[in-house]
XYZ file of C-alpha atoms in Angstrom:
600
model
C 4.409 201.303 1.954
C 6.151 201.676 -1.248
C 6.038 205.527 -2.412
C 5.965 206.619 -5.807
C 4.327 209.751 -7.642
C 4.180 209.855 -11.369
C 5.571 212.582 -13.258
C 2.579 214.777 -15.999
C 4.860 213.387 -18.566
C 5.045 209.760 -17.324
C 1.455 209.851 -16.408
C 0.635 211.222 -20.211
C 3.371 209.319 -21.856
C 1.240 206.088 -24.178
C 2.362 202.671 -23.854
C 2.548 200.280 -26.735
C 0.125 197.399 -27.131
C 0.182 195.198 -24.129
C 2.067 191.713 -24.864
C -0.199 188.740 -23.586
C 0.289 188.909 -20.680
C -0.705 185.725 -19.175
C 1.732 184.009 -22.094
C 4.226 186.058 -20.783
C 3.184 184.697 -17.094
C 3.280 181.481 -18.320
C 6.901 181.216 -19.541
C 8.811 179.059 -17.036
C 12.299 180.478 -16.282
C 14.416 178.246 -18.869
C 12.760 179.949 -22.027
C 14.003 183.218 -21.318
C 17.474 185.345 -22.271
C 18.102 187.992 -19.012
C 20.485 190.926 -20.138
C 22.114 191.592 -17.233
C 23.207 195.662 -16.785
C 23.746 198.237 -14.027
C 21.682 201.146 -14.644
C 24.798 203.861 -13.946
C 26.227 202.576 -16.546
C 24.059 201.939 -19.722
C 21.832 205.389 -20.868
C 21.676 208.540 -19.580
C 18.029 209.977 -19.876
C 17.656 212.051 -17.393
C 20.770 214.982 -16.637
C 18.560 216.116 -14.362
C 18.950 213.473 -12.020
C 22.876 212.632 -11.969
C 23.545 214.273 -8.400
C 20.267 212.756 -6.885
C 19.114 216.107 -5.771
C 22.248 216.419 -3.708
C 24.411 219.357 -3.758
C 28.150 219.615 -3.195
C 30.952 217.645 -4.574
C 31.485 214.185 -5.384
C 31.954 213.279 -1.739
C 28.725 214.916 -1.371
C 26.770 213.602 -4.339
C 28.812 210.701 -5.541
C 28.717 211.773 -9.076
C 31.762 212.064 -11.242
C 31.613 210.728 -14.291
C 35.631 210.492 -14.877
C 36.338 208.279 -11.909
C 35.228 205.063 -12.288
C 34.027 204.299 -8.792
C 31.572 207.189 -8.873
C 28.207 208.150 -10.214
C 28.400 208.489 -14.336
C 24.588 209.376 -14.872
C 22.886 206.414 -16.218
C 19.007 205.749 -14.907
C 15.790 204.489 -15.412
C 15.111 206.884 -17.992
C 17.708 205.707 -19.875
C 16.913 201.982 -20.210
C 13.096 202.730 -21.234
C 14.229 204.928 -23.889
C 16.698 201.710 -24.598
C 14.381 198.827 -24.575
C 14.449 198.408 -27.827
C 18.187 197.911 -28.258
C 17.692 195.167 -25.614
C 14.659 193.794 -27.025
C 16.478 193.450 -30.650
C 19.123 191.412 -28.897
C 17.070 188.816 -28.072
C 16.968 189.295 -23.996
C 13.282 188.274 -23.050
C 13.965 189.189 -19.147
C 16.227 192.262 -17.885
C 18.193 191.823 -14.761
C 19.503 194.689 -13.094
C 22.020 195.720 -10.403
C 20.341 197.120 -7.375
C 18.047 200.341 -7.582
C 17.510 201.090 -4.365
C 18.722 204.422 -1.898
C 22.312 203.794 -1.429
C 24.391 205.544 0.525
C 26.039 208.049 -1.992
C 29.441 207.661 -0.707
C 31.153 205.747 1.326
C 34.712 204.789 2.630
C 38.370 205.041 4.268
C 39.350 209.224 3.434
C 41.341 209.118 0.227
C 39.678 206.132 -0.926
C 35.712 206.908 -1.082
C 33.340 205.541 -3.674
C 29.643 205.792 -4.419
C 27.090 203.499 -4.119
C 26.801 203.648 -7.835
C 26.400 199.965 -8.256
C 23.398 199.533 -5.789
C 24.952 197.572 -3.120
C 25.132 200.065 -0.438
C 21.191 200.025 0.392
C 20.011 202.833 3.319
C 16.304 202.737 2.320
C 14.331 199.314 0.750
C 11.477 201.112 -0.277
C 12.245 203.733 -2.930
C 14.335 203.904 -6.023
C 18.034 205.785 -5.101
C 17.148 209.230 -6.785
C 20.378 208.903 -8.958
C 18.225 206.581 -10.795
C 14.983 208.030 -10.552
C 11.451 207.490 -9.016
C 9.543 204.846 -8.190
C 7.453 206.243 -10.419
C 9.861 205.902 -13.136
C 10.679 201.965 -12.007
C 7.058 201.349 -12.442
C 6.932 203.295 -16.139
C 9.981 201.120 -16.640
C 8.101 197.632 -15.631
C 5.407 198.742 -17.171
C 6.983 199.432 -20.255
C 9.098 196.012 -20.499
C 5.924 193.927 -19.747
C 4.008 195.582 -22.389
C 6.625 194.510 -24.608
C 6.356 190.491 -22.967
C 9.537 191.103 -21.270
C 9.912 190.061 -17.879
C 12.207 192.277 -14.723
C 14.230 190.760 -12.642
C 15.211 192.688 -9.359
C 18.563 192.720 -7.811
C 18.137 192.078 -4.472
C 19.957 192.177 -1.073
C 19.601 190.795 2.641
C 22.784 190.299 4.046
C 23.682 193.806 4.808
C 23.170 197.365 4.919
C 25.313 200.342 4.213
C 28.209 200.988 6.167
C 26.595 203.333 9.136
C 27.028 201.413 12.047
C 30.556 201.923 13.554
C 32.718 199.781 16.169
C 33.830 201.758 19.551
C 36.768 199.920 19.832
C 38.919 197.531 17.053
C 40.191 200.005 14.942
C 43.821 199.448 15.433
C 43.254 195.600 13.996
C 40.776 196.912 11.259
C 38.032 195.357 12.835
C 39.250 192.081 12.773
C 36.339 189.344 13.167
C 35.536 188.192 16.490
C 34.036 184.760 17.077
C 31.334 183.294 18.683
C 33.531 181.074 21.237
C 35.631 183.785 21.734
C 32.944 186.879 22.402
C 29.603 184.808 23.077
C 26.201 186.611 23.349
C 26.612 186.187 27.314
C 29.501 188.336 28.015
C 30.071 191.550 26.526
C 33.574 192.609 24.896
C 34.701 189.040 25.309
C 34.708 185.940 27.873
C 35.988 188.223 30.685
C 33.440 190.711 30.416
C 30.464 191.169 32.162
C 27.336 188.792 32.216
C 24.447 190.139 29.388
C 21.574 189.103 27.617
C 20.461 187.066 29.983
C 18.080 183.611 28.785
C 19.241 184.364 25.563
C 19.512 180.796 24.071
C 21.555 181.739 21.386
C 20.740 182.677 17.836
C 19.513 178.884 16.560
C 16.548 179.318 18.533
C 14.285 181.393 16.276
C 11.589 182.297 18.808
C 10.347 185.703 19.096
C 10.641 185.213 22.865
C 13.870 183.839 22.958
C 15.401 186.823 20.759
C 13.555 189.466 22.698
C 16.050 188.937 25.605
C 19.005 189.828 23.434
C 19.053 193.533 24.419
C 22.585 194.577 24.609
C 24.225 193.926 20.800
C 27.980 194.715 22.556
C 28.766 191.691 22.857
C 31.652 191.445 20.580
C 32.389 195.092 19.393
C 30.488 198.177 20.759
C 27.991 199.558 18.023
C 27.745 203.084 17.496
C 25.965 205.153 14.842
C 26.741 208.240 14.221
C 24.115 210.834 15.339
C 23.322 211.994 11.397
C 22.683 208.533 10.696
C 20.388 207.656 13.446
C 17.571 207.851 11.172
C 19.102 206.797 7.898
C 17.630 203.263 7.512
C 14.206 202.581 6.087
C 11.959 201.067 7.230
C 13.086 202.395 10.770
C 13.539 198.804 12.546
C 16.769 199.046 10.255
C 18.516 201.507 12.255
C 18.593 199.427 15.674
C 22.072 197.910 16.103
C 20.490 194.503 18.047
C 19.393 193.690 14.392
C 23.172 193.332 13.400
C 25.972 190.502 13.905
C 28.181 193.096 15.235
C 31.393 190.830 14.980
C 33.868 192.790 12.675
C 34.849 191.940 9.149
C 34.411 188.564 7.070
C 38.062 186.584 6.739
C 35.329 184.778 4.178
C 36.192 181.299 5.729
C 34.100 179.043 8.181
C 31.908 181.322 10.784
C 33.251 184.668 9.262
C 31.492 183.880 6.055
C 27.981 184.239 7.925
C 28.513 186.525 10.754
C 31.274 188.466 9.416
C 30.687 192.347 7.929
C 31.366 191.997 4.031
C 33.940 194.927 3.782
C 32.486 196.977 6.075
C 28.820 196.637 5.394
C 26.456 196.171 8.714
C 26.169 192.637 8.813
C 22.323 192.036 9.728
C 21.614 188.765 12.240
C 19.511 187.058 9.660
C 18.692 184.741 12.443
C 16.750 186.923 13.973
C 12.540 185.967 13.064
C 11.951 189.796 13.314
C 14.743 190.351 10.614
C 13.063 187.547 8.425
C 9.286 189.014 8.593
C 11.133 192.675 7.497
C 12.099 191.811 4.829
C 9.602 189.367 3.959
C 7.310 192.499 3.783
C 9.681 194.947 2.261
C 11.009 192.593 -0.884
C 6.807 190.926 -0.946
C 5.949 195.144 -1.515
C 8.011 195.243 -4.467
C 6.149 192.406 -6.030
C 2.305 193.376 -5.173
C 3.053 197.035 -6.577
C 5.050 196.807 -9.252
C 4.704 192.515 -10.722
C 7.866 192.594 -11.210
C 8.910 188.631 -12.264
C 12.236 187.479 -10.066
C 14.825 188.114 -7.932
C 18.738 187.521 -8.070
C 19.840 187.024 -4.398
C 23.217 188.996 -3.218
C 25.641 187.550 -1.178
C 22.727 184.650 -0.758
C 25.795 182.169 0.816
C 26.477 184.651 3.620
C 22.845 184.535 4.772
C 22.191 181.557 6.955
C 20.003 179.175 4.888
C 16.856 178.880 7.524
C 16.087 182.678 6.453
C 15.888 181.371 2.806
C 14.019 178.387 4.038
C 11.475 181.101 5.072
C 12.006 183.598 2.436
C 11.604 181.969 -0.694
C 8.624 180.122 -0.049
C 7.160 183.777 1.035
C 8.200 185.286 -2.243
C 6.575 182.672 -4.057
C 3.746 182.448 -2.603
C 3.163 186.666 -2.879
C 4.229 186.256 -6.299
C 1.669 183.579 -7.141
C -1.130 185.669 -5.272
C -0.274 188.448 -8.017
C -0.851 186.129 -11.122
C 3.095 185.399 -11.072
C 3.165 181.153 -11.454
C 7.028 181.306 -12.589
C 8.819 183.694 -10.305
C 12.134 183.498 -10.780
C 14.502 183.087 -7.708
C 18.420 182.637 -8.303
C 21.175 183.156 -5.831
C 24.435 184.187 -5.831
C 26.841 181.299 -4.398
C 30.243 182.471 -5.524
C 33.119 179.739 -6.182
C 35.692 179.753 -8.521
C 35.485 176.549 -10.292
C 33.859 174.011 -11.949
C 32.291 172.530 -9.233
C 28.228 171.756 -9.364
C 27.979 170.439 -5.895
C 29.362 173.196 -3.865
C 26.762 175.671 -5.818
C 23.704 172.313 -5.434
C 24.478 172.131 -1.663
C 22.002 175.386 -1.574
C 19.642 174.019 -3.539
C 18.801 171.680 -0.830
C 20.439 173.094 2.760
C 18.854 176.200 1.691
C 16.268 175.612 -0.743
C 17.021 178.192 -3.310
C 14.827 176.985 -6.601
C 18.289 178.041 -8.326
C 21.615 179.736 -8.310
C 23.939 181.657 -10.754
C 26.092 178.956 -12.373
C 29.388 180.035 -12.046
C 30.645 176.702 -12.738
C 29.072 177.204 -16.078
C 31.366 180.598 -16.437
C 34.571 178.485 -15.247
C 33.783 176.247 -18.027
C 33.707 178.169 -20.820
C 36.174 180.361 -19.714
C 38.861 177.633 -19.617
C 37.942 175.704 -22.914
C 37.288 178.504 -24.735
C 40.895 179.822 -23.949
C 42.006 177.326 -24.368
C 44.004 176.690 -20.888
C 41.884 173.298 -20.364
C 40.092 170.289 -22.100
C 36.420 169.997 -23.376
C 35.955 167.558 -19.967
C 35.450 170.331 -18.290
C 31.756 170.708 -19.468
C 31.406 166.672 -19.125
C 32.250 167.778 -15.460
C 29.727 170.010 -15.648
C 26.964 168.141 -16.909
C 27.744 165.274 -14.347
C 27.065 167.167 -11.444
C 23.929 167.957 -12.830
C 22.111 165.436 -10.834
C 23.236 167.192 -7.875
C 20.776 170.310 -7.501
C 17.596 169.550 -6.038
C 15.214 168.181 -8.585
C 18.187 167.329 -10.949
C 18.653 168.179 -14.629
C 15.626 169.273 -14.930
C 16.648 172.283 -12.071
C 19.804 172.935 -13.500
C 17.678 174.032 -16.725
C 17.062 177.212 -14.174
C 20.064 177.922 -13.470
C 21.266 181.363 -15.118
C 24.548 180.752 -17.064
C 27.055 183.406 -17.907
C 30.213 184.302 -19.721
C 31.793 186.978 -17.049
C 29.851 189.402 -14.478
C 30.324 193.066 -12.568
C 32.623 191.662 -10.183
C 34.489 188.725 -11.757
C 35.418 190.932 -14.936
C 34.156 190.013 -18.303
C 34.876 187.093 -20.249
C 36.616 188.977 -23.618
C 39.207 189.703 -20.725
C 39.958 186.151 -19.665
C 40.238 184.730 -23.185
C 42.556 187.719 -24.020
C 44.943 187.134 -21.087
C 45.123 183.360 -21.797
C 45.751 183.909 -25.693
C 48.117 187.015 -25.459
C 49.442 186.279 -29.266
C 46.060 186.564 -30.725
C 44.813 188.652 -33.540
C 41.905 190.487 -33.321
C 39.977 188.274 -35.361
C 40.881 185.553 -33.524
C 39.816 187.287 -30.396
C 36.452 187.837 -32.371
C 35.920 184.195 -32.979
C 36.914 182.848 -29.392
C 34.304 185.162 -27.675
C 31.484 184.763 -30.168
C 31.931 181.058 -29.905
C 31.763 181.010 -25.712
C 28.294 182.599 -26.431
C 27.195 180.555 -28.743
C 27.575 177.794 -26.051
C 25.710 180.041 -23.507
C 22.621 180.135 -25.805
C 22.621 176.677 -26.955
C 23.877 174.517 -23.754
C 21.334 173.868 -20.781
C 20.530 176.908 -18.631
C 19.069 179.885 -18.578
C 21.928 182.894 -21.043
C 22.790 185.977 -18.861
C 24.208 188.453 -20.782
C 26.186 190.890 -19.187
C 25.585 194.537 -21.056
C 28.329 196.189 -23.056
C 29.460 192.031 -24.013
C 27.580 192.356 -27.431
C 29.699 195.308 -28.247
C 32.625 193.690 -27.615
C 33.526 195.269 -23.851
C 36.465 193.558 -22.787
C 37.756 195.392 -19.246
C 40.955 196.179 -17.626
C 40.155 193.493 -14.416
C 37.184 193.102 -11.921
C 34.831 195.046 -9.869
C 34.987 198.527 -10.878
C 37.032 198.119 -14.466
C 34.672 195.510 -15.498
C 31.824 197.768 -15.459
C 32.183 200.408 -18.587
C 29.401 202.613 -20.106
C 27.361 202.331 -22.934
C 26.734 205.915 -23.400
C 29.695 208.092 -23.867
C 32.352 207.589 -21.282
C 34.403 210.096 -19.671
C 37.053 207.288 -17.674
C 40.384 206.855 -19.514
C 40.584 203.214 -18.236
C 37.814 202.448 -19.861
C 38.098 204.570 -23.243
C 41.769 203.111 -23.622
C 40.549 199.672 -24.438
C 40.932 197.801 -27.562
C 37.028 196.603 -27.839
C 36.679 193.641 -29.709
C 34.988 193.333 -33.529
C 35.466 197.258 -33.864
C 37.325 200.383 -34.003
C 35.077 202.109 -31.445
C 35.894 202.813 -28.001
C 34.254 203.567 -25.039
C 34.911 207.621 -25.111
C 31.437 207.365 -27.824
C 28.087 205.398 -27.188
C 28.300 201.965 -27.819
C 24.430 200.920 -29.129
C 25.481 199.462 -32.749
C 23.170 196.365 -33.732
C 25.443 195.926 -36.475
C 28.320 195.142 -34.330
C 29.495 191.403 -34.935
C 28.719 190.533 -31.500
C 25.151 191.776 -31.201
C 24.106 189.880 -34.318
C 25.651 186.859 -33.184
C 23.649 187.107 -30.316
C 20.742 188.099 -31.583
C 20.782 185.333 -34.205
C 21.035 182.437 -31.731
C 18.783 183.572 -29.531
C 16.393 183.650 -32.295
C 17.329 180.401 -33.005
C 17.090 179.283 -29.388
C 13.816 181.114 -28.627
C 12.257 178.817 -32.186
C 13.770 175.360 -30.854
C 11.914 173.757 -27.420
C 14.880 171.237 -27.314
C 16.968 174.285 -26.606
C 15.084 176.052 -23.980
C 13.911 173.107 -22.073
C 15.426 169.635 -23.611
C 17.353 167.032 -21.734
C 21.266 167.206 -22.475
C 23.265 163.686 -23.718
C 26.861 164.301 -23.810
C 28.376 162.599 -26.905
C 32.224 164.224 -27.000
C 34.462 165.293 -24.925
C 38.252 165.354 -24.471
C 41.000 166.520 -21.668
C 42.723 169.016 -24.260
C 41.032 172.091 -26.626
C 39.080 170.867 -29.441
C 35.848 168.845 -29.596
C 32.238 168.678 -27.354
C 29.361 167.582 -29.024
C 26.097 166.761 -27.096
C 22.325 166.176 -28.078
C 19.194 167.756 -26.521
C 16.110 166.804 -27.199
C 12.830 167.938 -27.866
C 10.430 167.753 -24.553
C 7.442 167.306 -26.400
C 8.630 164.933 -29.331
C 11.878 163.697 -28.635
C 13.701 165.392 -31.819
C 16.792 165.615 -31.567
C 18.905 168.216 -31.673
C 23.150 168.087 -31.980
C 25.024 170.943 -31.194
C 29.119 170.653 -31.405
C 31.448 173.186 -31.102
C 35.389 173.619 -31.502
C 37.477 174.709 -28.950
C 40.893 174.348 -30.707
C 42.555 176.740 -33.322
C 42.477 173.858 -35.994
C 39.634 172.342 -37.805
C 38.677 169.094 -36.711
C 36.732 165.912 -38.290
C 34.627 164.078 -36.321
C 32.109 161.349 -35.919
C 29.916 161.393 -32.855
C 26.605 158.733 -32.007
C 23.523 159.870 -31.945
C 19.921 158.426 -31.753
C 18.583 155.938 -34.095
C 16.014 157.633 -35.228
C 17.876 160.348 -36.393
C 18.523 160.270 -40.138
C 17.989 163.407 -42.153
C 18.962 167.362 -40.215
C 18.219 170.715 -41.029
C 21.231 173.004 -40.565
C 19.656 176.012 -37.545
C 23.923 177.229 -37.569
C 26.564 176.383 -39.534
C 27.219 173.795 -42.487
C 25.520 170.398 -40.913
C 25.536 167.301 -42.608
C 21.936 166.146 -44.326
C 22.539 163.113 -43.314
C 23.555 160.552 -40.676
C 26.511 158.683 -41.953
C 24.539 155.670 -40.777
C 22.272 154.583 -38.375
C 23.027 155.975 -34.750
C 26.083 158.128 -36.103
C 26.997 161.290 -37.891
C 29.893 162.894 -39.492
C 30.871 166.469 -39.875
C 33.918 169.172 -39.997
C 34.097 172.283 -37.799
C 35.972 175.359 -38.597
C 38.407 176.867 -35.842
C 36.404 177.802 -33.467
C 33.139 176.912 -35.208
C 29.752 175.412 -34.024
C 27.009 173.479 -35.338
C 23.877 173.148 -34.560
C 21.639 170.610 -36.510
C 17.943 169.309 -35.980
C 16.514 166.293 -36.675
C 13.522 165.877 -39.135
C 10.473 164.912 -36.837
């Protein structure tokens, strides 16, 4: 059961109007904008709660808000009081990292860091006190649906904390060890003695069959340390025959699903009894709180017959709660743009969609400027690919940079060294206005809009909003102002923010954005032109959007339907008319975009 007591204040504390909610229901998953943010990291509301009631130092707590793999103070508190900022930005659905207990800190000694990023789960059922309540997550849903904004919940099945430890394997840092080579029949390896035995092996999902896997030492020897016994919730978490057990991922081949990712206890996903936990403990989350999707960690490290039973679980909970559009994305990470590696799990394990990071390879290279437009014709190609084709990939979030990747300011600026700072400006704004225009759903990861650019990856690619104390973050050079990070960074009159908040406007008042079919009509293998039409899925309009990649301005005349004569400029100077029937002429700026609709 999912515990949560309500503050006086949050009890007392009015709500605005309810939105409709059964409009809001009714949205499918390709009309909305998700702002992506970790909660550590974008309002402090609540001092009170930056230890998370621990005492002691940072090793103790995790909290130390001048080291940027620690605690900084942001919570739950903090992005209520903020809703509005997001809100004003356009974002219709909030995504965030993680809230659940973490284990505070973690790590080799002289390199520890906190579970600050909400990745390190010990308990599934309550909100990591760092962050809050559950009490405050539900004033927090509650207080985004009443404004018709949907939550999206960060969610994670793969692993655990680091608690369990290996007797044995340290020397070789707990290299993997393989199924051929340290089978569930012998423990410690082929020369060890018989265990398990009738154990069928782990592709044989019956209860009965996985009862008679009893000893988990097959490959390593589990151990958990006596404090931790306990740790886990709910309590079937803390036996070590739940676990793979095998030593760290090399990421490659078997590794990739049995492996421990860094460390973190590696659960046997295989196992039905590990399936129906957290069938129940992610199902809770929905039948309490309505929240409206989930974004799948480390979903290509689980094997795909647990999503196979997941998903349709999830949907069908959601559903029972008045939830027709639930929203389930997974993370398949590849570095590339390549649309069938991230489809294959649309159909070997059924996920309705996944994080497009062929999307983000995309824009990255054009809009840097390192490779052609055909990169998006690529893109659009393999469209067909995901299970129920173009119309699927319209689900699939898009985005510019992430938490872990680093952001996408950072790319452009690495490939485009010489650059002003206006230049810089233009290049960035202009990879988001293909995010909010192009097929998919935008995913906009926080601080972006204010022009957050990052040092690197991981842990320098995730900056406050509120006033940071990390000099690697408050020596950048943010882009489209003179503000650093060392202040808060909430200005809706930054360049960025208004950018954004215009298009998505734009977006959220043009179907053929949200939900029209994409025709690619230009394309080349160097920087400069793509052009492409969507169309409206009610009446066909058309709709052209094209966009410069190249530091010159460009002429061009692209074909278009027919029945397309006369436009209305929705961004940037658009001709009025076609140049004839079935084409149009125009000019873009450096860096500029279009978009222009037909006249019905």
């Amino acid at each position: 059961m999912i515990r949560y007591f309500a503050p006086l204040a949050l009890l007392l504390a009015p709500l605005p109007a309810l939105a409709d909610e059964a409009a809001v229901r009714a949205r499918p998953a390709s009309d909305e904008v998700i702002y992506f943010v970790l909660p550590d990291r974008f309002e402090n509301g609540d001092a009170a709660n930056d230890k998370g009631g621990l005492k002691g130092d940072r090793l103790k707590t995790g909290y130390d808000p001048t080291a940027k793999g620690f605690y900084h103070g942001g919570d739950l508190a903090g992005l209520t009081r903020r809703l509005d900022y997001i809100q004003g930005l356009g974002a219709t659905a909030i995504w965030f990292a993680p809230v659940f207990k973490n284990k505070p800190v973690q790590g080799p000694k002289g390199d520890e860091s906190a579970g600050y990023h909400g990745y390190w789960v010990t308990d599934f059922t309550r909100v990591d006190p760092h962050f809050g309540s559950n009490a405050e997550f539900k004033a927090f849903v509650d207080a985004a649906h009443a404004r018709g904004m949907k939550v999206y919940m960060d969610i994670i099945t793969n692993h655990t904390a680091d608690v369990i430890r290996y007797r044995e394997g340290e020397a070789e840092a707990f290299r993997y060890r393989s199924l051929a080579d340290y089978p569930f029949s012998r423990r410690g390896g082929l020369s060890g003695p018989a265990i398990n035995p009738g154990f069928a092996g782990d592709h044989v999902a019956a209860p009965e069959n996985w009862a008679k896997l009893t000893d988990p030492a097959f490959a390593y020897t589990p151990v958990v340390p006596q404090d931790e016994a306990a740790v886990k919730v709910p309590a079937w978490l803390n036996d070590p025959t739940y676990y793979h057990n095998r030593g760290n991922s090399d990421w490659v081949g078997e590794s990739a699903l049995y492996g421990d990712f860094s460390g973190l206890d590696d659960l046997a996903t295989e196992n039905p009894r590990v399936v129906a936990g957290f069938i129940e403990i992610y199902g809770r989350w929905i039948d309490e709180f309505g929240i409206d999707g989930f974004r799948i960690d480390t979903a290509k490290h689980v094997n795909p017959e647990f999503w196979q039973a997941f998903v349709p679980a999830m949907q069908a909970r959601a559903a029972a709660r008045g939830i027709p559009n639930f929203h389930i994305f997974g993370e398949v990470y590849i570095d590339g743009v390549d649309p069938g590696s991230l489809a294959a799990y649309t159909h070997t394990a059924d996920l309705p969609a996944v994080l497009d990071f062929s999307f983000a390879r995309a824009a990255i290279d054009t809009i840097s400027g390192t490779k052609g437009t055909d990169q998006f014709a690529r893109l659009f190609d393999g469209d067909v690919l995901y299970k129920g084709g173009a119309d699927a990939a319209l689900q699939l979030p898009t985005f510019l940079g992430n938490h872990d990747m680093g952001r996408f300011a950072m790319f452009v600026k690495a490939a485009n060294p010489g650059a002003s700072d206006a230049e810089l400006l233009q290049r960035v704004m202009l990879g988001h206005t293909l995010m909010l225009t192009l097929r998919g759903v935008p995913t906009i990861y926080y601080g972006d809009e204010q022009g957050f650019i990052s040092d690197g990856n991981d842990q320098l690619a995730r900056e406050n909003m509120f006033a940071s104390k990390v000099a690697v973050y408050n020596d950048n050079d943010l882009i489209g102002t003179d503000a650093t990070t060392a202040t808060a960074n909430f200005d809706t009159a930054h360049p960025l923010y208004r950018h954004i908040a215009a298009l998505a406007d734009i977006r959220r008042r043009t179907p053929a954005l949200m939900r029209g079919a994409t025709k690619l009509r230009a394309f080349s293998d160097k920087p400069g032109l793509l052009a492409v039409s969507r169309f409206d899925p009610a009446s066909g309009r058309e709709v052209v959007l094209a966009y410069n990649m190249s530091a010159t301005q460009l002429s061009a005349t692209i074909a278009i339907d027919m029945k397309s004569t006369v436009f209305t400029a929705l961004h940037g100077d658009c001709p009025a008319t076609a140049a004839a029937p079935g084409s149009l002429s125009f000019s873009l700026p450096p860096f500029g975009a279009i978009i222009c609709q037909a006249s019905e």
